Tab-separated table of C-alpha atoms in Angstrom:
chain	number	residue	atom	x	y	z
C	1	MET	CA	17.888	-140.785	-25.468
C	2	SER	CA	18.131	-140.109	-29.194
C	3	ALA	CA	16.633	-137.628	-31.627
C	4	LYS	CA	14.574	-140.576	-32.906
C	5	ASP	CA	12.727	-140.723	-29.580
C	6	ILE	CA	11.965	-137.010	-29.759
C	7	ASP	CA	10.765	-137.459	-33.347
C	8	ILE	CA	8.165	-139.983	-32.157
C	9	ILE	CA	6.677	-137.448	-29.752
C	10	ILE	CA	6.641	-134.686	-32.362
C	11	ASN	CA	5.533	-136.626	-35.453
C	12	GLN	CA	3.907	-139.899	-34.322
C	13	PRO	CA	1.371	-138.955	-31.629
C	14	LYS	CA	-0.555	-142.265	-31.608
C	15	LYS	CA	2.586	-144.348	-31.205
C	16	ALA	CA	3.922	-141.954	-28.576
C	17	ILE	CA	0.719	-142.171	-26.501
C	18	ILE	CA	0.791	-145.982	-26.457
C	19	LYS	CA	4.509	-146.214	-25.628
C	20	LEU	CA	4.160	-143.642	-22.856
C	21	ALA	CA	0.909	-144.927	-21.387
C	22	VAL	CA	1.739	-148.635	-20.985
C	23	PRO	CA	4.738	-148.200	-18.627
C	24	LEU	CA	2.874	-145.476	-16.726
C	25	PHE	CA	-0.077	-147.837	-16.266
C	26	ILE	CA	2.151	-150.631	-14.953
C	27	CYS	CA	3.856	-148.173	-12.609
C	28	ASN	CA	0.528	-146.866	-11.241
C	29	LEU	CA	-0.796	-150.393	-10.787
C	30	VAL	CA	2.289	-151.519	-8.854
C	31	ILE	CA	2.084	-148.444	-6.603
C	32	LEU	CA	-1.604	-149.163	-5.887
C	33	LEU	CA	-0.779	-152.791	-5.130
C	34	ASN	CA	1.889	-151.618	-2.718
C	35	SER	CA	-0.585	-149.402	-0.854
C	36	PHE	CA	-2.922	-152.396	-0.402
C	37	ILE	CA	-0.102	-154.629	0.845
C	38	ASP	CA	1.206	-151.846	3.098
C	39	SER	CA	-2.215	-151.592	4.754
C	40	VAL	CA	-2.363	-155.349	5.295
C	41	TRP	CA	1.072	-155.508	6.986
C	42	ILE	CA	0.328	-152.574	9.269
C	43	ALA	CA	-3.162	-153.839	10.119
C	44	ASN	CA	-1.661	-157.172	11.176
C	45	TYR	CA	0.893	-155.425	13.395
C	46	SER	CA	-1.564	-153.470	15.544
C	47	TYR	CA	-4.686	-151.337	15.352
C	48	ASP	CA	-2.803	-148.432	16.950
C	49	ALA	CA	-0.213	-148.614	14.181
C	50	ILE	CA	-2.724	-148.393	11.360
C	51	ALA	CA	-4.552	-145.600	13.180
C	52	ALA	CA	-1.290	-143.667	13.592
C	53	ILE	CA	-0.463	-143.985	9.913
C	54	GLY	CA	-4.051	-143.030	9.078
C	55	PHE	CA	-3.568	-139.692	10.844
C	56	VAL	CA	-0.332	-138.986	8.936
C	57	SER	CA	-1.646	-140.156	5.552
C	58	PRO	CA	-3.460	-136.886	4.657
C	59	LEU	CA	-0.123	-135.065	4.885
C	60	LEU	CA	1.459	-137.607	2.543
C	61	VAL	CA	-1.431	-137.192	0.117
C	62	VAL	CA	-0.850	-133.438	0.140
C	63	LEU	CA	2.919	-133.822	-0.371
C	64	SER	CA	2.437	-136.289	-3.219
C	65	GLY	CA	-0.208	-134.039	-4.746
C	66	ILE	CA	2.134	-131.039	-4.700
C	67	ALA	CA	5.022	-133.106	-6.089
C	68	ASN	CA	2.951	-134.570	-8.923
C	69	GLY	CA	1.348	-131.204	-9.641
C	70	LEU	CA	4.709	-129.485	-10.017
C	71	GLY	CA	5.837	-132.439	-12.128
C	72	ALA	CA	2.862	-131.875	-14.435
C	73	GLY	CA	3.836	-128.199	-14.710
C	74	SER	CA	7.395	-129.144	-15.617
C	75	ASN	CA	6.236	-131.781	-18.103
C	76	SER	CA	3.942	-129.317	-19.843
C	77	CYS	CA	6.591	-126.577	-20.020
C	78	ILE	CA	9.402	-128.822	-21.309
C	79	SER	CA	7.135	-130.636	-23.793
C	80	ARG	CA	6.093	-127.348	-25.368
C	81	TYR	CA	9.733	-126.303	-25.841
C	82	ILE	CA	10.568	-129.698	-27.340
C	83	GLY	CA	7.596	-129.418	-29.708
C	84	ALA	CA	8.886	-126.013	-30.808
C	85	LYS	CA	12.371	-127.604	-31.235
C	86	ASP	CA	13.737	-125.039	-28.795
C	87	TYR	CA	16.012	-127.535	-27.057
C	88	GLU	CA	18.117	-124.884	-25.330
C	89	ASN	CA	15.114	-123.577	-23.416
C	90	ALA	CA	13.906	-127.152	-22.834
C	91	GLU	CA	17.178	-127.895	-21.037
C	92	ASN	CA	16.961	-124.606	-19.165
C	93	ALA	CA	13.383	-125.453	-18.114
C	94	ALA	CA	14.571	-128.839	-16.835
C	95	VAL	CA	17.171	-127.118	-14.628
C	96	HIS	CA	14.525	-124.670	-13.392
C	97	SER	CA	12.319	-127.667	-12.554
C	98	MET	CA	15.002	-129.333	-10.468
C	99	ILE	CA	15.612	-126.093	-8.563
C	100	VAL	CA	11.876	-125.810	-7.847
C	101	SER	CA	11.648	-129.390	-6.553
C	102	PHE	CA	14.680	-128.946	-4.305
C	103	VAL	CA	13.513	-125.636	-2.820
C	104	ILE	CA	9.946	-126.869	-2.235
C	105	SER	CA	11.193	-130.069	-0.583
C	106	VAL	CA	13.386	-128.056	1.827
C	107	ILE	CA	10.579	-125.628	2.693
C	108	SER	CA	8.084	-128.485	3.188
C	109	THR	CA	10.491	-130.433	5.381
C	110	VAL	CA	11.195	-127.503	7.716
C	111	PHE	CA	7.553	-126.389	7.930
C	112	LEU	CA	6.090	-129.866	8.534
C	113	PHE	CA	8.813	-130.862	11.001
C	114	ILE	CA	7.957	-127.843	13.138
C	115	THR	CA	4.166	-128.186	12.882
C	116	LEU	CA	3.663	-131.977	12.748
C	117	LYS	CA	2.915	-132.585	16.424
C	118	SER	CA	0.475	-129.674	16.696
C	119	PHE	CA	-1.299	-130.802	13.539
C	120	LEU	CA	-1.651	-134.397	14.715
C	121	LEU	CA	-3.006	-133.326	18.108
C	122	LEU	CA	-5.443	-130.959	16.389
C	123	ILE	CA	-6.972	-133.749	14.291
C	124	GLY	CA	-7.329	-136.084	17.262
C	125	ALA	CA	-4.246	-138.313	17.182
C	126	GLY	CA	-3.576	-137.922	20.909
C	127	GLU	CA	-4.051	-141.613	21.742
C	128	VAL	CA	-1.487	-142.746	19.151
C	129	ILE	CA	0.656	-139.628	19.050
C	130	GLU	CA	3.942	-141.435	19.708
C	131	ASP	CA	3.496	-143.872	16.809
C	132	ALA	CA	2.191	-141.110	14.548
C	133	LEU	CA	5.240	-138.924	15.271
C	134	ASN	CA	7.671	-141.830	14.819
C	135	TYR	CA	6.190	-142.484	11.407
C	136	GLY	CA	5.649	-138.871	10.377
C	137	TYR	CA	9.069	-137.455	11.294
C	138	ILE	CA	10.910	-140.125	9.306
C	139	ILE	CA	8.777	-139.548	6.200
C	140	ILE	CA	9.015	-135.761	6.481
C	141	LEU	CA	12.794	-135.711	6.924
C	142	ALA	CA	13.056	-137.660	3.678
C	143	SER	CA	10.507	-135.583	1.742
C	144	CYS	CA	13.158	-134.980	-0.928
C	145	THR	CA	12.561	-138.618	-1.940
C	146	ILE	CA	8.985	-137.605	-2.776
C	147	PHE	CA	9.562	-134.286	-4.568
C	148	ILE	CA	12.768	-134.869	-6.505
C	149	PRO	CA	11.913	-138.282	-8.072
C	150	ALA	CA	8.479	-136.941	-9.075
C	151	MET	CA	10.124	-134.011	-10.844
C	152	MET	CA	12.846	-136.103	-12.465
C	153	SER	CA	10.223	-138.574	-13.670
C	154	ALA	CA	8.319	-135.683	-15.268
C	155	ILE	CA	11.474	-134.480	-17.041
C	156	PHE	CA	12.190	-137.986	-18.347
C	157	ARG	CA	8.608	-138.303	-19.622
C	158	ALA	CA	8.821	-134.960	-21.389
C	159	GLU	CA	11.836	-136.154	-23.393
C	160	TYR	CA	10.256	-139.596	-23.975
C	161	ALA	CA	12.697	-141.432	-21.696
C	162	ILE	CA	9.741	-143.407	-20.388
C	163	LYS	CA	11.716	-146.353	-19.000
C	164	ARG	CA	13.793	-144.023	-16.868
C	165	ALA	CA	10.625	-142.252	-15.751
C	166	THR	CA	8.886	-145.412	-14.567
C	167	TYR	CA	11.325	-148.284	-13.931
C	168	PRO	CA	12.934	-146.743	-10.797
C	169	LEU	CA	9.469	-146.127	-9.315
C	170	ILE	CA	8.389	-149.714	-10.035
C	171	PHE	CA	11.649	-151.089	-8.642
C	172	SER	CA	11.324	-148.888	-5.565
C	173	THR	CA	7.775	-150.104	-4.922
C	174	VAL	CA	8.799	-153.763	-5.180
C	175	ILE	CA	11.681	-153.146	-2.747
C	176	ASN	CA	9.242	-151.506	-0.331
C	177	MET	CA	6.967	-154.561	-0.436
C	178	ILE	CA	9.955	-156.765	0.413
C	179	LEU	CA	11.287	-154.527	3.195
C	180	ASP	CA	7.933	-153.930	4.922
C	181	PRO	CA	7.557	-157.324	6.633
C	182	ILE	CA	11.291	-157.413	7.447
C	183	PHE	CA	11.355	-153.993	9.095
C	184	ILE	CA	7.898	-154.209	10.701
C	185	PHE	CA	7.899	-157.788	12.023
C	186	ILE	CA	11.307	-159.447	11.836
C	187	LEU	CA	13.203	-156.436	13.194
C	188	ASN	CA	10.124	-155.473	15.219
C	189	TRP	CA	10.382	-151.787	14.346
C	190	GLY	CA	6.606	-151.384	13.883
C	191	VAL	CA	5.493	-148.083	12.373
C	192	MET	CA	9.091	-146.836	12.294
C	193	GLY	CA	9.896	-149.885	10.191
C	194	ALA	CA	7.098	-149.046	7.769
C	195	ALA	CA	8.418	-145.489	7.446
C	196	LEU	CA	12.028	-146.635	7.004
C	197	ALA	CA	10.997	-149.173	4.345
C	198	THR	CA	9.293	-146.366	2.418
C	199	VAL	CA	12.287	-144.042	2.737
C	200	VAL	CA	14.907	-146.675	1.819
C	201	SER	CA	12.986	-147.832	-1.249
C	202	SER	CA	12.286	-144.234	-2.363
C	203	THR	CA	15.969	-143.375	-1.947
C	204	ILE	CA	16.888	-146.224	-4.287
C	205	ALA	CA	14.641	-144.726	-6.982
C	206	LEU	CA	16.210	-141.313	-6.377
C	207	ILE	CA	19.747	-142.701	-6.701
C	208	LEU	CA	18.926	-144.418	-10.003
C	209	MET	CA	17.448	-141.253	-11.466
C	210	VAL	CA	20.343	-139.105	-10.244
C	211	TYR	CA	22.779	-141.540	-11.830
C	212	TRP	CA	21.070	-141.365	-15.226
C	213	MET	CA	20.511	-137.615	-15.215
C	214	PHE	CA	23.671	-136.235	-13.594
C	215	ILE	CA	26.379	-138.914	-13.789
C	216	ARG	CA	25.784	-140.971	-16.913
C	217	LYS	CA	24.413	-137.896	-18.736
C	218	ASP	CA	23.210	-139.698	-21.854
C	219	ASN	CA	19.746	-138.146	-21.896
C	220	PHE	CA	18.540	-136.026	-24.790
C	221	LEU	CA	18.278	-133.026	-22.470
C	222	LYS	CA	21.408	-132.115	-20.525
C	223	VAL	CA	20.366	-130.993	-17.057
C	224	GLU	CA	23.405	-129.012	-15.929
C	225	MET	CA	23.790	-125.787	-13.989
C	226	LYS	CA	26.010	-124.378	-16.712
C	227	THR	CA	22.937	-124.297	-18.984
C	228	TYR	CA	20.902	-122.435	-16.356
C	229	LYS	CA	19.768	-118.952	-17.340
C	230	ARG	CA	17.296	-117.576	-14.851
C	231	ASN	CA	13.980	-117.037	-16.582
C	232	LEU	CA	11.000	-115.970	-14.475
C	233	GLY	CA	8.735	-116.911	-17.374
C	234	ILE	CA	9.790	-120.555	-17.030
C	235	TYR	CA	9.140	-120.532	-13.282
C	236	LYS	CA	5.736	-119.001	-14.011
C	237	ASP	CA	5.004	-121.717	-16.594
C	238	ILE	CA	5.830	-124.467	-14.100
C	239	PHE	CA	3.765	-122.960	-11.290
C	240	ILE	CA	0.802	-121.893	-13.431
C	241	VAL	CA	0.151	-125.558	-14.202
C	242	GLY	CA	1.741	-127.123	-11.113
C	243	ILE	CA	-0.088	-125.183	-8.397
C	244	PRO	CA	-3.604	-125.569	-9.858
C	245	THR	CA	-2.974	-129.279	-10.488
C	246	SER	CA	-1.943	-129.671	-6.839
C	247	VAL	CA	-5.019	-127.769	-5.665
C	248	GLU	CA	-7.216	-130.007	-7.836
C	249	GLN	CA	-6.195	-132.981	-5.695
C	250	PHE	CA	-7.214	-131.049	-2.573
C	251	VAL	CA	-10.616	-130.201	-4.084
C	252	ILE	CA	-11.252	-133.876	-4.843
C	253	PHE	CA	-10.122	-134.798	-1.316
C	254	VAL	CA	-12.550	-132.312	0.272
C	255	SER	CA	-15.404	-133.662	-1.867
C	256	ALA	CA	-14.638	-137.187	-0.635
C	257	VAL	CA	-14.653	-136.003	2.997
C	258	LEU	CA	-18.070	-134.392	2.433
C	259	MET	CA	-19.395	-137.651	0.967
C	260	ASN	CA	-18.283	-139.495	4.108
C	261	TYR	CA	-19.938	-136.893	6.321
C	262	TRP	CA	-23.301	-137.103	4.528
C	263	LEU	CA	-23.256	-140.905	4.479
C	264	GLU	CA	-22.503	-140.941	8.216
C	265	ILE	CA	-25.527	-138.701	8.845
C	266	LEU	CA	-27.871	-140.792	6.702
C	267	SER	CA	-26.799	-144.384	7.321
C	268	GLY	CA	-23.946	-144.524	9.788
C	269	ALA	CA	-20.490	-146.049	9.672
C	270	ILE	CA	-21.448	-149.050	7.546
C	271	ALA	CA	-22.383	-146.763	4.630
C	272	VAL	CA	-19.041	-144.959	4.957
C	273	ALA	CA	-17.262	-148.324	4.980
C	274	ALA	CA	-19.158	-149.396	1.846
C	275	TYR	CA	-18.290	-146.154	0.062
C	276	THR	CA	-14.625	-146.315	1.114
C	277	SER	CA	-14.326	-149.941	-0.014
C	278	SER	CA	-16.065	-149.259	-3.331
C	279	TRP	CA	-13.903	-146.216	-3.951
C	280	ARG	CA	-10.734	-148.228	-3.386
C	281	LEU	CA	-11.836	-150.704	-6.025
C	282	ILE	CA	-12.801	-147.939	-8.444
C	283	SER	CA	-9.439	-146.241	-7.802
C	284	VAL	CA	-7.709	-149.315	-9.217
C	285	GLY	CA	-9.711	-148.701	-12.384
C	286	PHE	CA	-8.334	-145.157	-12.566
C	287	SER	CA	-4.826	-146.489	-13.320
C	288	PRO	CA	-5.096	-146.858	-17.120
C	289	LEU	CA	-7.004	-143.580	-17.409
C	290	VAL	CA	-4.389	-141.676	-15.407
C	291	ALA	CA	-1.631	-143.287	-17.490
C	292	ILE	CA	-3.247	-142.366	-20.812
C	293	GLY	CA	-3.910	-138.862	-19.492
C	294	GLY	CA	-0.250	-138.463	-18.531
C	295	ALA	CA	0.804	-139.579	-22.015
C	296	VAL	CA	-1.643	-137.132	-23.609
C	297	LEU	CA	-0.194	-134.294	-21.498
C	298	THR	CA	3.301	-134.926	-22.904
C	299	VAL	CA	2.333	-135.512	-26.547
C	300	ALA	CA	-0.240	-132.717	-26.730
C	301	GLY	CA	2.269	-130.349	-25.113
C	302	ALA	CA	4.775	-131.088	-27.880
C	303	ALA	CA	2.101	-130.583	-30.558
C	304	TYR	CA	0.976	-127.320	-28.973
C	305	GLY	CA	4.531	-126.046	-28.655
C	306	GLY	CA	5.184	-126.932	-32.302
C	307	ARG	CA	1.880	-125.304	-33.354
C	308	ASN	CA	0.861	-128.542	-35.085
C	309	LEU	CA	-2.944	-128.508	-35.070
C	310	ASN	CA	-3.300	-131.875	-36.802
C	311	ASN	CA	-1.136	-133.684	-34.232
C	312	PHE	CA	-2.808	-131.799	-31.387
C	313	LYS	CA	-6.282	-132.938	-32.478
C	314	THR	CA	-5.015	-136.454	-33.183
C	315	THR	CA	-3.625	-136.641	-29.654
C	316	LEU	CA	-6.874	-135.381	-28.160
C	317	ASN	CA	-9.137	-137.724	-30.146
C	318	TYR	CA	-6.938	-140.812	-29.961
C	319	GLY	CA	-6.345	-140.314	-26.254
C	320	LEU	CA	-10.084	-140.008	-25.660
C	321	LYS	CA	-10.751	-143.136	-27.764
C	322	LEU	CA	-8.283	-145.192	-25.712
C	323	GLU	CA	-9.713	-143.842	-22.471
C	324	LEU	CA	-13.300	-144.653	-23.446
C	325	ILE	CA	-12.406	-148.213	-24.450
C	326	SER	CA	-10.549	-148.687	-21.150
C	327	SER	CA	-13.280	-147.116	-19.021
C	328	ILE	CA	-16.084	-149.194	-20.552
C	329	ILE	CA	-14.134	-152.411	-19.948
C	330	ILE	CA	-13.374	-151.362	-16.349
C	331	TRP	CA	-17.011	-150.414	-15.682
C	332	ALA	CA	-18.238	-153.747	-17.088
C	333	CYS	CA	-15.815	-155.700	-14.879
C	334	LEU	CA	-16.756	-153.751	-11.744
C	335	PHE	CA	-20.486	-154.085	-12.452
C	336	ILE	CA	-20.523	-157.757	-13.423
C	337	PHE	CA	-18.099	-158.934	-10.745
C	338	ALA	CA	-19.236	-156.614	-7.947
C	339	GLY	CA	-20.293	-159.596	-5.843
C	340	PRO	CA	-17.039	-161.577	-5.870
C	341	ILE	CA	-14.756	-158.553	-5.477
C	342	SER	CA	-16.811	-157.208	-2.565
C	343	THR	CA	-15.541	-160.187	-0.537
C	344	LEU	CA	-12.087	-158.563	-0.537
C	345	PHE	CA	-13.477	-156.247	2.139
C	346	ALA	CA	-16.298	-158.197	3.783
C	347	PRO	CA	-17.614	-161.778	4.131
C	348	ALA	CA	-19.986	-162.866	1.369
C	349	ASN	CA	-23.665	-162.030	2.003
C	350	SER	CA	-22.795	-159.921	5.056
C	351	ALA	CA	-24.520	-156.561	5.538
C	352	LEU	CA	-21.347	-154.728	4.507
C	353	SER	CA	-20.830	-156.924	1.437
C	354	ILE	CA	-24.384	-156.253	0.250
C	355	LYS	CA	-23.905	-152.504	0.648
C	356	ILE	CA	-20.552	-152.609	-1.184
C	357	ILE	CA	-22.178	-154.428	-4.109
C	358	SER	CA	-24.973	-151.868	-4.283
C	359	SER	CA	-22.712	-148.817	-4.037
C	360	LEU	CA	-20.126	-150.256	-6.445
C	361	LYS	CA	-22.701	-150.941	-9.155
C	362	ILE	CA	-23.943	-147.347	-8.934
C	363	LEU	CA	-20.632	-145.526	-8.465
C	364	SER	CA	-18.793	-147.485	-11.163
C	365	PHE	CA	-21.145	-146.085	-13.812
C	366	PHE	CA	-19.450	-142.690	-13.793
C	367	MET	CA	-16.252	-144.445	-14.989
C	368	ILE	CA	-17.791	-144.408	-18.484
C	369	PHE	CA	-17.771	-140.609	-18.464
C	370	LEU	CA	-14.542	-140.045	-16.534
C	371	PRO	CA	-12.367	-140.034	-19.722
C	372	PHE	CA	-13.949	-136.714	-20.746
C	373	THR	CA	-12.678	-135.131	-17.524
C	374	VAL	CA	-9.220	-136.728	-17.650
C	375	ILE	CA	-8.602	-135.736	-21.281
C	376	THR	CA	-10.000	-132.230	-20.842
C	377	CYS	CA	-7.841	-131.409	-17.817
C	378	ASN	CA	-4.660	-132.852	-19.347
C	379	ILE	CA	-5.190	-131.049	-22.641
C	380	PHE	CA	-5.511	-127.725	-20.818
C	381	ARG	CA	-2.398	-128.540	-18.759
C	382	SER	CA	-0.523	-129.354	-21.966
C	383	MET	CA	-1.307	-125.841	-23.197
C	384	GLY	CA	-0.096	-124.311	-19.933
C	385	LYS	CA	-3.679	-123.447	-18.920
C	386	GLY	CA	-3.557	-124.824	-15.394
C	387	ILE	CA	-5.988	-122.241	-14.020
C	388	ILE	CA	-8.661	-123.325	-16.498
C	389	SER	CA	-8.099	-126.965	-15.534
C	390	LEU	CA	-8.515	-126.048	-11.859
C	391	ILE	CA	-11.719	-124.069	-12.485
C	392	LEU	CA	-13.183	-126.995	-14.428
C	393	THR	CA	-12.244	-129.430	-11.648
C	394	ILE	CA	-13.922	-127.195	-9.070
C	395	PHE	CA	-16.999	-127.008	-11.295
C	396	ASN	CA	-17.118	-130.783	-11.693
C	397	SER	CA	-16.124	-132.044	-8.234
C	398	ALA	CA	-17.102	-129.177	-5.942
C	399	PHE	CA	-20.245	-128.010	-7.735
C	400	CYS	CA	-21.826	-130.690	-9.958
C	401	ALA	CA	-20.955	-133.714	-7.827
C	402	THR	CA	-21.702	-131.962	-4.525
C	403	PHE	CA	-24.953	-130.341	-5.678
C	404	PHE	CA	-26.473	-133.461	-7.220
C	405	THR	CA	-25.284	-135.623	-4.315
C	406	TRP	CA	-27.149	-133.355	-1.900
C	407	LEU	CA	-30.141	-133.092	-4.240
C	408	PHE	CA	-30.669	-136.842	-4.618
C	409	GLY	CA	-29.670	-137.743	-1.076
C	410	PHE	CA	-31.482	-135.007	0.877
C	411	GLY	CA	-33.624	-133.017	-1.584
C	412	PHE	CA	-35.332	-136.069	-3.101
C	413	LYS	CA	-34.949	-137.922	0.219
C	414	LEU	CA	-33.437	-141.016	-1.382
C	415	GLY	CA	-30.979	-141.424	1.480
C	416	GLU	CA	-27.804	-143.465	1.068
C	417	THR	CA	-28.753	-144.695	-2.417
C	418	GLY	CA	-29.495	-141.128	-3.450
C	419	ILE	CA	-26.013	-140.072	-2.338
C	420	PHE	CA	-24.452	-142.625	-4.677
C	421	ILE	CA	-26.821	-141.834	-7.553
C	422	GLY	CA	-26.349	-138.081	-7.132
C	423	PHE	CA	-22.560	-138.347	-7.062
C	424	THR	CA	-22.537	-140.538	-10.169
C	425	PHE	CA	-24.956	-138.292	-12.042
C	426	GLY	CA	-23.120	-135.109	-11.025
C	427	MET	CA	-19.683	-136.393	-12.039
C	428	SER	CA	-21.033	-137.748	-15.343
C	429	PHE	CA	-22.936	-134.566	-16.170
C	430	GLY	CA	-19.945	-132.416	-15.244
C	431	SER	CA	-17.600	-134.506	-17.396
C	432	ILE	CA	-19.731	-133.925	-20.492
C	433	ILE	CA	-19.872	-130.169	-19.829
C	434	LEU	CA	-16.078	-130.075	-19.421
C	435	TYR	CA	-15.477	-131.825	-22.732
C	436	LEU	CA	-17.952	-129.590	-24.587
C	437	PHE	CA	-16.090	-126.567	-23.227
C	438	LEU	CA	-12.773	-128.071	-24.381
C	439	THR	CA	-13.998	-128.581	-27.942
C	440	TYR	CA	-15.336	-125.010	-27.978
C	441	TYR	CA	-12.058	-123.642	-26.591
C	442	VAL	CA	-9.878	-125.534	-29.087
C	443	LYS	CA	-12.085	-124.409	-31.984
C	444	ARG	CA	-11.851	-120.769	-30.897
C	445	HIS	CA	-8.049	-120.960	-30.538
C	446	GLU	CA	-7.170	-122.723	-33.795
C	447	LYS	CA	-5.680	-119.453	-34.998
C	448	TYR	CA	-2.792	-120.005	-32.519
C	449	PHE	CA	-1.588	-122.922	-34.627
C	450	LYS	CA	-1.542	-120.880	-37.833
C	451	TYR	CA	1.236	-118.476	-36.826
């Protein structure tokens, strides 16, 4: 990567956001597509197989959340050094990041390998324990293929090497889609085949990234141990954003579990199925917003590190503009085409299809306001304020969404519909509050940029 690429991040924030966001969006979309296809292959193999993987999936969500959270911490830290044109510390931070990802992957592997069986039995996987263990042990033993690529991708994004940050992940996902039916059906390896397909494809991505970063060595930042100078401040910077970002994913996960519980009480399994199906469709709509948010994190971090208030505000406002345009288009598509897309999960005009249409039309509305949350959290991460981002996420997901969901569903006795209305209202209301706090915070801290 050249100095020209770094110049784009530092001096051309609008161009940088677009060039970072588009590949990230494609990457996220391909990964989502893979998860859909994965589910289809496993479901067609056996119900026990999909149940077994379902019991292990929460662990994978946690691992991915930790990996991506630490990656966000690394991205923020390195971007700020690049913005300040302190390339020596940027390289040192990259080495620190790789050490963190390696150590965490080792600790996670050992801990989960020892506790996996007890955990699975605790959450009720006794009937499919053999399949669950066959799948889980393989994934856990290769957890380095989750942590290290996530961290290396974050480092590449921070230095604007966006193709190297995304292409291996896209390629890996495509390989996984090809290997799944071969390993699961043709070789008849079942759930072990699904796990091995994931590990083999992830290893390919890891090898590509290792080649670019440590063998070819033509990146702007040289990630070499000889540049390593232990700096506890850098480790603190990575963790102060990385840990809260990881916890944010857990908070959102708990909120979703609570939604399922309340819907089960009020309307039974069919309401839970409708919510789960609707949420999967809405999750696809998250892809461009997550991609733009990731781009904003990198570009705003560089502006903050360089104390460039104009570029910082440009990044914030332009990122929000792109997110709002995207979210309105996504909401319109989900609302208008709720009927046809509901048939992906249930026969047309069936009881489940009707409930999916109803829940999707209500839940999709909060997509219009979601950009305020995404931009707010990523701007605070870009400044190294991970704790603030976490507090705001707890306020939005654990307080606003939960309170208004209960209020409309149980307090106003609107039942299942009230649950959906309350969740949508709470998330929308919380998003506006978060953004108002961000604008207040930035205004109060403009003096930082003047020194």
